[in-house]
PDB file of C-alpha atoms in Angstrom:
ATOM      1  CA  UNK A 669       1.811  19.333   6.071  1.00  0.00           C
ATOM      2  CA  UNK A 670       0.641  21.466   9.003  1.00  0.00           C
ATOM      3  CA  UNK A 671      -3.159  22.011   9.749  1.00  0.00           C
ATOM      4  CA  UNK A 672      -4.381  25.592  11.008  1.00  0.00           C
ATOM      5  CA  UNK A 673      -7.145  23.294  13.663  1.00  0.00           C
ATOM      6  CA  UNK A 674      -9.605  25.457  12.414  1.00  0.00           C
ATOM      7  CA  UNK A 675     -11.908  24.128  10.009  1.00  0.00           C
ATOM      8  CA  UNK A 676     -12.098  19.995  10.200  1.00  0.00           C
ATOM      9  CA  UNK A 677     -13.299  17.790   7.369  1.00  0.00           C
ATOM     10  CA  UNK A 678     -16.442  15.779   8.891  1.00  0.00           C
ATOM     11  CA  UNK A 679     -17.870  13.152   7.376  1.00  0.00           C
ATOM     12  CA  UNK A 680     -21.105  12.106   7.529  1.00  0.00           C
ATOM     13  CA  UNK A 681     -21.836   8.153   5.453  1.00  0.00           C
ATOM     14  CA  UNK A 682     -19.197   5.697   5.262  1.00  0.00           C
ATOM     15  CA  UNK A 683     -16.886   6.718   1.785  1.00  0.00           C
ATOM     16  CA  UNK A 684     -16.540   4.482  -1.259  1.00  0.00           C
ATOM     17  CA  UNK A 685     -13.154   4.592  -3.347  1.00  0.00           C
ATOM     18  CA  UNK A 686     -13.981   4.060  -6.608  1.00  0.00           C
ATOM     19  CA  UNK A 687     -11.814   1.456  -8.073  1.00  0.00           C
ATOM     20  CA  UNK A 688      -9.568   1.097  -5.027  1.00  0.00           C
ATOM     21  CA  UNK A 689      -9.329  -2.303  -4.414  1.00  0.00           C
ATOM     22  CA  UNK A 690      -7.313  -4.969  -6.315  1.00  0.00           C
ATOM     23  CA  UNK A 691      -7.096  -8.744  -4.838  1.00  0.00           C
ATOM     24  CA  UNK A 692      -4.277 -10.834  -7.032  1.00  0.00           C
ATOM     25  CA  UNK A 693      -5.057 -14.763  -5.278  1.00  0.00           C
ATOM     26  CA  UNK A 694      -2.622 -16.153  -8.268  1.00  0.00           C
ATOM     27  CA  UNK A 695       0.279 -13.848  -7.410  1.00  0.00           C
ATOM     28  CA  UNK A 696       3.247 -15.760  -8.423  1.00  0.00           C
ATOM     29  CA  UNK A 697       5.613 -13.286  -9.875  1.00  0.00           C
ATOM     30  CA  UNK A 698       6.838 -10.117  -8.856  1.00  0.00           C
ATOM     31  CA  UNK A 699       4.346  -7.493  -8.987  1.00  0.00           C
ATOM     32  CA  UNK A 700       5.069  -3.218  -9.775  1.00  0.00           C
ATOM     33  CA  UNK A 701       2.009  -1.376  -8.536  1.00  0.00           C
ATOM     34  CA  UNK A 702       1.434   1.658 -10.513  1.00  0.00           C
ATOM     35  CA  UNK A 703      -0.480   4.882  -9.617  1.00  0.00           C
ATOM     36  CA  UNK A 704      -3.387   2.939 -11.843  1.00  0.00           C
ATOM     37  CA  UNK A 705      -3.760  -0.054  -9.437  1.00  0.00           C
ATOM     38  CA  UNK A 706      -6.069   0.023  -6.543  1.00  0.00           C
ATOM     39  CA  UNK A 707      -4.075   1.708  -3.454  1.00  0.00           C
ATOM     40  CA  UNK A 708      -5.580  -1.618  -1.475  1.00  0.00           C
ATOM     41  CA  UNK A 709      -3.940  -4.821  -2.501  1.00  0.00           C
ATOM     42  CA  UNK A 710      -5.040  -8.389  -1.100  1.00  0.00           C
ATOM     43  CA  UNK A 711      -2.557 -10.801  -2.574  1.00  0.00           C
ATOM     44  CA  UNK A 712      -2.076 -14.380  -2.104  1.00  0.00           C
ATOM     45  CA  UNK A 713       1.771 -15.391  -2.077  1.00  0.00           C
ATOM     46  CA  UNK A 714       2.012 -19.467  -1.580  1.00  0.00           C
ATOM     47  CA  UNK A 715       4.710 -19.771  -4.384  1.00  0.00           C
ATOM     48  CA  UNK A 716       6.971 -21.366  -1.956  1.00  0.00           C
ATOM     49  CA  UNK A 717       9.326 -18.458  -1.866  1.00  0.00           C
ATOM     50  CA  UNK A 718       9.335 -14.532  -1.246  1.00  0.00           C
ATOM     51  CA  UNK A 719       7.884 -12.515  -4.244  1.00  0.00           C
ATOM     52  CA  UNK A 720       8.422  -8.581  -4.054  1.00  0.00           C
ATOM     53  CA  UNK A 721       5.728  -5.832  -4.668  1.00  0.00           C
ATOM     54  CA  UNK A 722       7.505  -2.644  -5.980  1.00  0.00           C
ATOM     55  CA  UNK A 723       5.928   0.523  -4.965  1.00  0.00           C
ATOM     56  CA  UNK A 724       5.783   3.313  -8.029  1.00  0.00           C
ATOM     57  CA  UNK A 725       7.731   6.817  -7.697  1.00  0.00           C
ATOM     58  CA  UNK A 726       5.376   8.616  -4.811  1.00  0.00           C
ATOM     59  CA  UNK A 727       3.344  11.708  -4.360  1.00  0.00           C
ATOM     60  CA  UNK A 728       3.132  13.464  -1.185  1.00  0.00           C
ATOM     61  CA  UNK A 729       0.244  11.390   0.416  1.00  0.00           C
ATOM     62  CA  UNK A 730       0.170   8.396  -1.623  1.00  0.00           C
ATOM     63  CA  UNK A 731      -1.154   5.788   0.757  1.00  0.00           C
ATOM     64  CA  UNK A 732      -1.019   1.778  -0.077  1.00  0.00           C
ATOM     65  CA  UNK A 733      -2.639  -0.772   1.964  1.00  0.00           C
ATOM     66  CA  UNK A 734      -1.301  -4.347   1.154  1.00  0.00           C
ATOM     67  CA  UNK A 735      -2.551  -7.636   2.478  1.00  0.00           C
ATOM     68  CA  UNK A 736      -0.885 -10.969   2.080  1.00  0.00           C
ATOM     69  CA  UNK A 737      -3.809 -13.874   1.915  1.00  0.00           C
ATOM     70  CA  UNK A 738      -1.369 -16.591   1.316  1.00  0.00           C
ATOM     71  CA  UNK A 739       2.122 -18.168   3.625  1.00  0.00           C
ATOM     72  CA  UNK A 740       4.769 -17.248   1.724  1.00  0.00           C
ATOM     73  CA  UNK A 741       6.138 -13.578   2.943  1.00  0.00           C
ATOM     74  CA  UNK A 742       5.643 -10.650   0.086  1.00  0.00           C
ATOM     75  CA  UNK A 743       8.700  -7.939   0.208  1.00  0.00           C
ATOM     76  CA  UNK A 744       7.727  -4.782  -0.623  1.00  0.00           C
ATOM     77  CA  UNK A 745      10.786  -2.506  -1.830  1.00  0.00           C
ATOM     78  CA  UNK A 746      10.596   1.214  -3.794  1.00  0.00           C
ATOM     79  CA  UNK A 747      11.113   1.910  -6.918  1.00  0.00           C
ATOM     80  CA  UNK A 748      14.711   1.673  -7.320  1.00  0.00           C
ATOM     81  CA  UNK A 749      14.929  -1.696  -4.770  1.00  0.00           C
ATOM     82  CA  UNK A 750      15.298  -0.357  -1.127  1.00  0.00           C
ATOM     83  CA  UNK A 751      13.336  -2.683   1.029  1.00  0.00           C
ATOM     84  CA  UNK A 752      10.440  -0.971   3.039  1.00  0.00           C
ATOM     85  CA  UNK A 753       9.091  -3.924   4.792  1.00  0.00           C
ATOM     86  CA  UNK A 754       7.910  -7.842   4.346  1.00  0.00           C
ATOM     87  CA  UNK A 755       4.603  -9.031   5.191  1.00  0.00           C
ATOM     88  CA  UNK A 756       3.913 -12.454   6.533  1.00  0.00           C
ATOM     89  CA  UNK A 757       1.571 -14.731   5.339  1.00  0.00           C
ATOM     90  CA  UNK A 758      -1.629 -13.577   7.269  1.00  0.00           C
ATOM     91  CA  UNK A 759      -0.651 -10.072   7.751  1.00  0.00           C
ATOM     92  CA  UNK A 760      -1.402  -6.394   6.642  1.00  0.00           C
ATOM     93  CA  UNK A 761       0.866  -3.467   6.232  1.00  0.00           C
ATOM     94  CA  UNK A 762       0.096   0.003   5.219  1.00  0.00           C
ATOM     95  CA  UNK A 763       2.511   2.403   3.100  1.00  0.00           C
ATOM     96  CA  UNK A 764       2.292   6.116   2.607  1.00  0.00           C
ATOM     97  CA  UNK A 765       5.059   8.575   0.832  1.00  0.00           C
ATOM     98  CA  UNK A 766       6.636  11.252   2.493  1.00  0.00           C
ATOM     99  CA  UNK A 767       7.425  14.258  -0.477  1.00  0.00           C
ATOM    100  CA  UNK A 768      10.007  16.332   2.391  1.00  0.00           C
ATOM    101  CA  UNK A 769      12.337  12.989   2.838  1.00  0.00           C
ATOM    102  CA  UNK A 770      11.054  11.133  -0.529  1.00  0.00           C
ATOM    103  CA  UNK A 771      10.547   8.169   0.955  1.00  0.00           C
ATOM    104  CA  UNK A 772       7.962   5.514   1.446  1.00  0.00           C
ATOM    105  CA  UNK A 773       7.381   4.204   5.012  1.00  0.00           C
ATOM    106  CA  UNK A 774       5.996   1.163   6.634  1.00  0.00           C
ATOM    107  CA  UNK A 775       3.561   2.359   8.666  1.00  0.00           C
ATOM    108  CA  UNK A 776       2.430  -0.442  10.679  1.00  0.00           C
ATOM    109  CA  UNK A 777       1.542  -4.262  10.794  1.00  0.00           C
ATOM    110  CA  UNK A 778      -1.856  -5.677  10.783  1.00  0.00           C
ATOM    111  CA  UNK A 779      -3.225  -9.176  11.916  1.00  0.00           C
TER     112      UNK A 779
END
């Protein structure tokens, strides 16, 4: 999407998502986000192997923010399995969807 530069969004107080934010400290399975969970997941993987996150069909925009609390890495992969990124114990990645090559992509690592 292409901005005209013109007329810029300001904000003025510090917004609040409604509902946005999901933290899963007994995460011991796989998990499938859908477009009704929270688009900021704190999970807590120490079941002693990798568990996957599976990212729903996207929108143009769709934005996830996923934290692993725990040791054990979390994979996330896309809806039909492709492997976007892992995130190590300790560590923060964010995902958004791209609508033009309708794909998700690992945008970058957090401490």
């Amino acid at each position: 999407m292409a901005y005209n530069g013109n007329q810029k969004f300001k904000i003025a107080r510090m917004p609040q998502w409604k509902d946005s934010f999901d933290v899963d400290l007994t995460f011991t399975t796989n998990k499938t986000l859908t477009d009704r969970d929270g688009y900021i997941q704190r999970l807590s993987n120490n079941s002693g192997s990798p568990k996957d996150v599976i990212l729903p069909d996207g929108e143009n925009g769709d934005v996830y923010i996923i934290s692993n609390a725990g040791s054990d890495n979390i994979v996330v992969k896309n809806a039909t399995g492709t492997t976007i990124g892992t995130i190590a114990g300790g560590k923060g990645h964010m995902f958004a969807y791209d609508v033009v090559n309708s794909s998700w992509y690992n945008l970058f690592l957090g401490n």
